[in-house]
Every structure is written in structure tokens, then in C-alpha cells.
Amino acid sequence: MAASETLIDAESAAARIFRGATRIQHVSTDNRGLAYGDGLFETMRGAGGVLPWWERHWQRLQRGAGRLQLPLPPEALARSEAEQLLSGGDGVVKLLLTRGSGGRGYMPPPHAEPVWILSRHPLPPPTTTPVTVRWCRTRLSLQPALAGIKHCNRLEQVLARAEVGSGEAGGDGAAREGLMRSTDGDVVCATAANVLVLHGDRWSTPLVDRCGVEGTMRAWLLEQIPVQQRRLAVEDVETADALVLVNAVRGILQVGRLGDRSWAPHPALLALRRTLASAHPAFSLPPSGPGPMELS
Amino acid sequence: MAASETLIDAESAAARIFRGATRIQHVSTDNRGLAYGDGLFETMRGAGGVLPWWERHWQRLQRGAGRLQLPLPPEALARSEAEQLLSGGDGVVKLLLTRGSGGRGYMPPPHAEPVWILSRHPLPPPTTTPVTVRWCRTRLSLQPALAGIKHCNRLEQVLARAEVGSGEAGGDGAAREGLMRSTDGDVVCATAANVLVLHGDRWSTPLVDRCGVEGTMRAWLLEQIPVQQRRLAVEDVETADALVLVNAVRGILQVGRLGDRSWAPHPALLALRRTLASAHPAFSLPPSGPGPMELS
């Protein structure tokens, strides 16, 4: 993994742009993704030149495209080009799908040709430190029409992530992720991860029917273990026996600290991560320990 | 006006791109406006090579940039380049301001260099027909952190505008704009215009403190006449003596029909439009009538 990582330079991340099935050189200045965030995206972890969870990501993209009435690129082409970007190595591939150009103002064109971008990015640096998180002041608004899908209207996440900062300062400033509540006060997610809590032997995770994203790692977990989807209050998080962040790039991360509350590594987590490691090669556990804890 | 309009072709709309104070050739694929809608925009009506309401638009852009902690380009450069795009004629200039590239995922870079795009577009075709509007099913979510400013997270407007369609069919299909309510049910705006209602001699307009945009034409009107800003119910709209749509490109438009309700032209509107014509050369009234009714 280390060897291939050196090939992936964030400063020169490979990117390819397409309109429909045709490779093009530039994104037009009237692209609707740029103008209105009129698009969807997927961020996929690749291993050894392949994207093991392509189907999960593509299915979510399809659901989002159905909701927004966005045209999709040809799947076989998108997958082949995405995996080519990995050059046989590990890394993260982002697929950004926009409605392309056209239309009159907000009105989408009746026959849009999708413009889509593939880009390769380095894996986040591994860390063995449990994650420190904090509560964000920025709330998520309630919008069932956009909930669950991974659309490109992400200013709420940008504002929330800016509150968290770089994680370099001490105290609460050491936080590297932020927990977000809805405008109604219920806990929804971290800025770039879904959240699970454990009480005794009962797992729960917030519903994503009014806001939040239906993460692919969250979906995988719901297939592996019994997890109740419900509204989660701040107290449900703060009284949990374990608090976990999950996403498709970082895998399964335990939270070590939230304000005054701290958590020791929980055995249930190690079991989950072993299951994940056997299901997805990118998350295989190194022989020396319980596997990397990564957070970008 | 007709002569200069022929110079402006939507198919080849002039566009200029800048990073900070430097003109550049392309928008990078990792632009944060493209990725997250991390930006703001202004759509300005120009007349005779100038943008008469530049200051109003720039002030709103400044408010939005303060809210999102976005860096601004140099104002004098932005104005000069924007007015050059008009080539001495009439037209619409759009300024799209993005946070540029960089950062780790949602986290904005600490010292972002703004990437901004100016583009010229034709004036909407004049029409003397009062506007037919309909109610949209898509609601606006309540998000005080983003309310009022003209940010680039506009999927709600895209979905709502798609409901309205092209205005070419009969019946409700003749609608050319859609009225939007918040998820709480109060009336907020049209997809691309603010709304005013008249009851007797009392004007009111929805508050834009929880959702909606603080339009420049709305702001101008609030300085000219007494208008109460309040929550507006559907019944307030349907029982109004006049229903008006306003924005910086189209000016002041009376609604002629909404479902079963229809309105004759109201004398208060003509007075308002005369005041506007004397304040802003782009909205001057032709000698033959009360001025164009425009709707893109």
C-alpha cells in the first residue's frame, strides 16, 4: 500500500472529464454543478486497482439521479475509467456527476447531457489515535426531498467543518470531526461520516429521512448486524457505551473523546472491523494491530 | 436596446474567469463551487454598458461572503471587468464567486484564493402578458445560517422550477413561475423572484430570515414604499388585491393568474414601475405603454 500511495500526489491528482460517453478537456463555465450544486457525488475507496464497492456506490448514485431527474453516464464506462485511474494501486476515486449545461436559469434542460468528473486522491493518512469530536453549532435543515442522497449542496457541511478546524490546537481544538444536529435538535451525523451508538448490546443510528446521507458503509453495517434506525438525542450519544463514525473511505472509527466524555476502545468495534476487513480488501487489518484509524 | 441585444448570443455568452486578481483560462476540476456549491452569485441587469445597481449587488455579495467566510475579489476589478462584458450595450451579467480550490474535503482552506466567473447573457424576451404562476410541491427548508444570501446551493429551486416546466402547455401548464412555501407552510418566494402582496393599500412581503433570498429589487422597494415584512400564509396570497414578483433582471411583474384566481392589472403597480423606471435606466418605460413585462 505504501508504494502505490507515493504515486498519488494530491497536488497533481489525476482527473478525467466526460460529457455523456465522450471525454472532454474542460468544464464549461455554465456547468449547472458549478452554478447551483446541481449534481451528485461518490467518494470510493480503491484497493489494488479496483473499487470493491462500486455496485453500492452506483446504486446510491442511481437513487440520487432518480430523485433529481439527473441523467447518468454509461455505467460500464464510468467504472472502467474510474478503476483505470487507480493504475493498479490503492487510493480514493471521486465521481462527480453534474447535470451539465443548459436550461433557463434554475429550470433544468429537458434533455440534459451529464458532465461527470473522475479524480484520484490519496488515502487519508493512517492513525492509531481514537478520534476526538465536538458538537457543531451549524445545524442541518430538514428537507425530505434531498435527504439520504449524496448531492452537491453541501454548504451546511462546509460551515460545520470550518467550525471544527484543523485539529491542531489543544482542548476542544483537538477535535478532528464534528457532530451535527438537525434544526429540530436530533443528532444526524458527523460532517463526513455516519454515526452509530452502542448501548449495552444495542446499536442505533440516526434515520436519514429528513436530512443526512445514506452512507455506503452505514448500509453495509445495517446488513451485518442489527441496528435500529431512529431519532437520536444528544443524551443518547453522550451516554453511549461506544460512539462510532463510519464512511466508505475511512471505514469504522471509534470516537475517543467528545467534550468531557471519553471512551476506551470497545471490543464490539474490533469485531466489526474484522468483519469489514474480510469483506473489503481495502480495510484489511495489518498483522501488527487492530488496523489503521484514519481520518482525513 | 434592440441593436445591442443582437450582439448577445446565449450560445456564445462571453465569460471571463479569474483567480484573485489574475485572469485564468479554466475552472479547475477541484473547484469547491463545483464540488459543494461553495460560493455565491449575483445576476445583474446592465444598461448602456453599465451596471446601475452594482453597489446593491456588491453589498449583498459582501454580506454573503461574511456569512460563509469567503474571500472577495478586488471590487474595482470585478466591476470594471463586468461592465466591459456589456460592450456598451444592454444585457445581464452574472458574477459567480467560488471559494476556489483546496482544503481537505468539506474543510475550507485557511487562506482560500477566490475563483470568480463573469458571464454575459441576453435580456429575457419582453412580454406584455401578465404572468401565470402555480404552487410548487417542493418546499424550502428552514436554515437561518444560509437564509437571505444568494449562495450556490440551489437544488430546491431547481426541483421547484422543474415542476413548473416550460410554460408551453395549457391550463396550469401555462405557468411560467412557481410559488414556493417553506417546510413550515409559509409562503417565501417564487423560484427566481421575491413576492409582494397588496391588501387594500398595505403591501407585505415574506421575511427572509429562515429561508429565501434578500433580493436587490425587494430591497429597493422596501426603501420606496411602506412594506411589512412578515410570515405570509397561502390565504394571504390567494386573497390579495395584487400579487407581484420582483427581481433584479425582470423588474416588477404582476401576476395575472394563480390556479382559479385571476387579477386585472392594478394601478398601484403602474405607479411602482414608473418610480423604478426613473431610478434605473434599464427599466425605463417605452413611450407606447407601461413597459415590458419580462420573464425568463
XYZ file of C-alpha atoms in Angstrom, chain A residues 66-276:
211
model
C -33.838 9.348 -9.845
C -34.659 11.885 -7.146
C -33.090 14.801 -9.049
C -34.072 13.500 -12.510
C -30.408 13.617 -13.490
C -29.139 11.639 -16.479
C -26.483 9.001 -15.708
C -23.346 8.221 -17.693
C -22.910 4.669 -19.061
C -22.078 2.558 -16.004
C -19.529 0.268 -17.676
C -17.586 3.246 -18.985
C -17.690 5.062 -15.651
C -16.444 2.002 -13.761
C -13.722 1.178 -16.251
C -12.408 4.757 -16.300
C -12.628 5.031 -12.512
C -10.614 1.871 -11.957
C -8.073 2.853 -14.618
C -7.364 5.966 -12.558
C -6.052 3.746 -9.752
C -3.283 2.373 -12.022
C -3.395 -0.924 -10.173
C -2.849 0.729 -6.799
C -4.778 1.967 -3.777
C -6.404 5.352 -3.433
C -9.658 7.240 -3.354
C -11.659 7.914 -6.512
C -14.275 10.619 -6.578
C -17.055 10.594 -9.149
C -18.797 13.947 -9.528
C -21.921 13.895 -11.700
C -23.444 17.183 -12.853
C -26.483 17.980 -14.975
C -24.126 19.588 -17.484
C -25.027 22.873 -19.147
C -28.211 24.430 -20.364
C -31.683 25.279 -19.276
C -33.059 28.715 -18.466
C -31.868 29.716 -15.032
C -32.966 27.150 -12.458
C -35.067 25.229 -14.977
C -33.194 22.096 -15.999
C -32.891 21.425 -19.722
C -35.392 18.768 -20.865
C -32.669 16.553 -22.354
C -29.564 17.214 -20.284
C -26.288 15.563 -21.193
C -24.444 14.731 -17.975
C -20.971 16.120 -17.420
C -19.022 13.956 -14.989
C -15.575 14.087 -13.486
C -13.414 11.320 -12.092
C -10.491 12.254 -9.871
C -7.974 10.245 -7.879
C -6.883 11.271 -4.408
C -4.503 9.850 -1.814
C -5.763 7.680 1.004
C -6.096 9.627 4.253
C -3.030 9.147 6.454
C -3.427 6.192 8.833
C -3.592 6.993 12.517
C -3.980 4.780 15.562
C -5.334 7.567 17.757
C -9.050 7.369 18.574
C -10.893 10.325 17.126
C -11.779 13.404 19.152
C -15.030 15.022 18.048
C -17.052 18.069 19.052
C -20.575 19.374 18.588
C -21.043 21.775 15.686
C -23.244 24.845 16.020
C -24.266 24.651 12.342
C -27.451 22.606 12.043
C -28.803 20.503 9.204
C -32.083 21.745 7.787
C -34.969 19.331 7.296
C -35.526 18.600 3.615
C -37.011 15.178 2.824
C -36.701 15.875 -0.934
C -32.893 15.861 -0.642
C -32.342 13.635 2.408
C -30.359 10.434 2.035
C -28.796 11.171 -1.349
C -25.260 12.480 -1.826
C -25.997 15.702 -3.660
C -23.669 18.646 -4.140
C -25.463 21.207 -1.946
C -23.043 20.952 0.960
C -22.687 24.422 2.437
C -24.029 23.183 5.773
C -21.195 20.652 5.941
C -18.636 23.242 4.845
C -19.736 25.647 7.590
C -19.780 22.870 10.184
C -16.377 21.520 9.169
C -14.915 25.038 9.336
C -16.037 25.198 12.989
C -14.030 22.083 13.779
C -10.847 23.465 12.289
C -7.611 21.658 11.595
C -7.440 19.615 14.782
C -4.039 21.050 15.624
C -4.878 23.093 18.698
C -5.322 21.671 22.196
C -8.571 21.120 24.132
C -11.701 21.126 22.009
C -9.452 22.391 19.249
C -8.040 18.866 19.057
C -11.313 17.696 17.505
C -10.905 16.278 14.013
C -14.576 15.784 13.222
C -17.806 17.478 14.218
C -21.181 16.029 15.127
C -24.178 17.676 13.526
C -27.735 18.031 14.769
C -30.780 18.905 12.728
C -32.582 22.191 13.204
C -35.008 20.115 15.342
C -32.154 19.130 17.662
C -31.759 15.442 16.847
C -28.293 14.048 16.140
C -27.833 13.217 12.454
C -24.204 12.546 11.506
C -20.651 13.830 11.520
C -19.721 16.313 8.792
C -18.354 13.489 6.593
C -19.450 10.258 8.287
C -22.492 8.456 9.600
C -22.784 7.859 13.322
C -23.626 4.722 15.316
C -24.032 4.414 19.065
C -23.911 1.328 21.238
C -25.955 0.941 24.454
C -25.285 -2.445 26.069
C -25.552 -4.707 23.044
C -27.970 -2.489 21.098
C -26.702 -0.486 18.151
C -28.616 2.511 16.851
C -28.067 5.028 14.078
C -29.982 8.164 13.095
C -32.670 7.961 10.429
C -31.700 9.817 7.249
C -35.240 10.515 6.062
C -35.266 14.280 6.752
C -31.574 15.144 6.386
C -28.213 13.407 6.290
C -26.725 10.961 3.798
C -27.379 7.236 3.420
C -23.705 6.234 3.585
C -22.453 3.103 1.841
C -20.550 1.940 4.950
C -23.684 2.563 7.017
C -25.688 0.475 4.545
C -23.120 -2.332 4.734
C -23.272 -2.327 8.537
C -27.068 -2.483 8.539
C -26.727 -5.745 6.598
C -24.211 -7.227 9.053
C -25.664 -6.508 12.491
C -28.988 -5.489 13.991
C -29.034 -1.693 14.094
C -32.103 0.332 14.998
C -32.662 3.384 12.820
C -34.274 6.062 14.955
C -34.146 9.686 16.062
C -31.133 10.131 18.314
C -30.938 12.770 21.037
C -27.746 14.411 22.296
C -28.109 12.362 25.522
C -28.232 9.133 23.513
C -24.789 9.979 22.199
C -23.307 11.231 25.433
C -24.499 8.178 27.419
C -23.414 5.629 24.801
C -21.011 2.787 25.620
C -19.365 3.396 22.268
C -19.678 6.106 19.635
C -18.622 5.207 16.118
C -18.069 7.117 12.878
C -18.278 5.261 9.589
C -17.721 6.141 5.961
C -16.604 4.494 2.741
C -13.106 5.963 2.803
C -12.179 5.742 6.478
C -14.033 2.593 7.410
C -15.092 2.208 11.052
C -13.627 4.645 13.567
C -14.241 4.770 17.287
C -14.595 8.135 18.952
C -12.234 8.521 21.902
C -13.445 11.852 23.207
C -16.379 14.247 22.980
C -16.140 17.212 25.346
C -15.800 15.823 28.898
C -16.735 12.297 27.857
C -14.058 9.794 26.868
C -14.291 6.199 25.697
C -11.807 3.311 25.835
C -11.602 1.060 22.764
C -14.661 -1.208 22.776
C -14.394 -4.934 21.924
C -17.539 -4.770 19.778
C -15.679 -2.396 17.482
C -12.785 -4.728 16.924
C -15.229 -7.485 15.948
C -16.955 -5.177 13.455
C -13.670 -4.136 11.938
C -12.609 -7.757 11.500
C -15.853 -8.442 9.640
C -15.228 -5.416 7.444
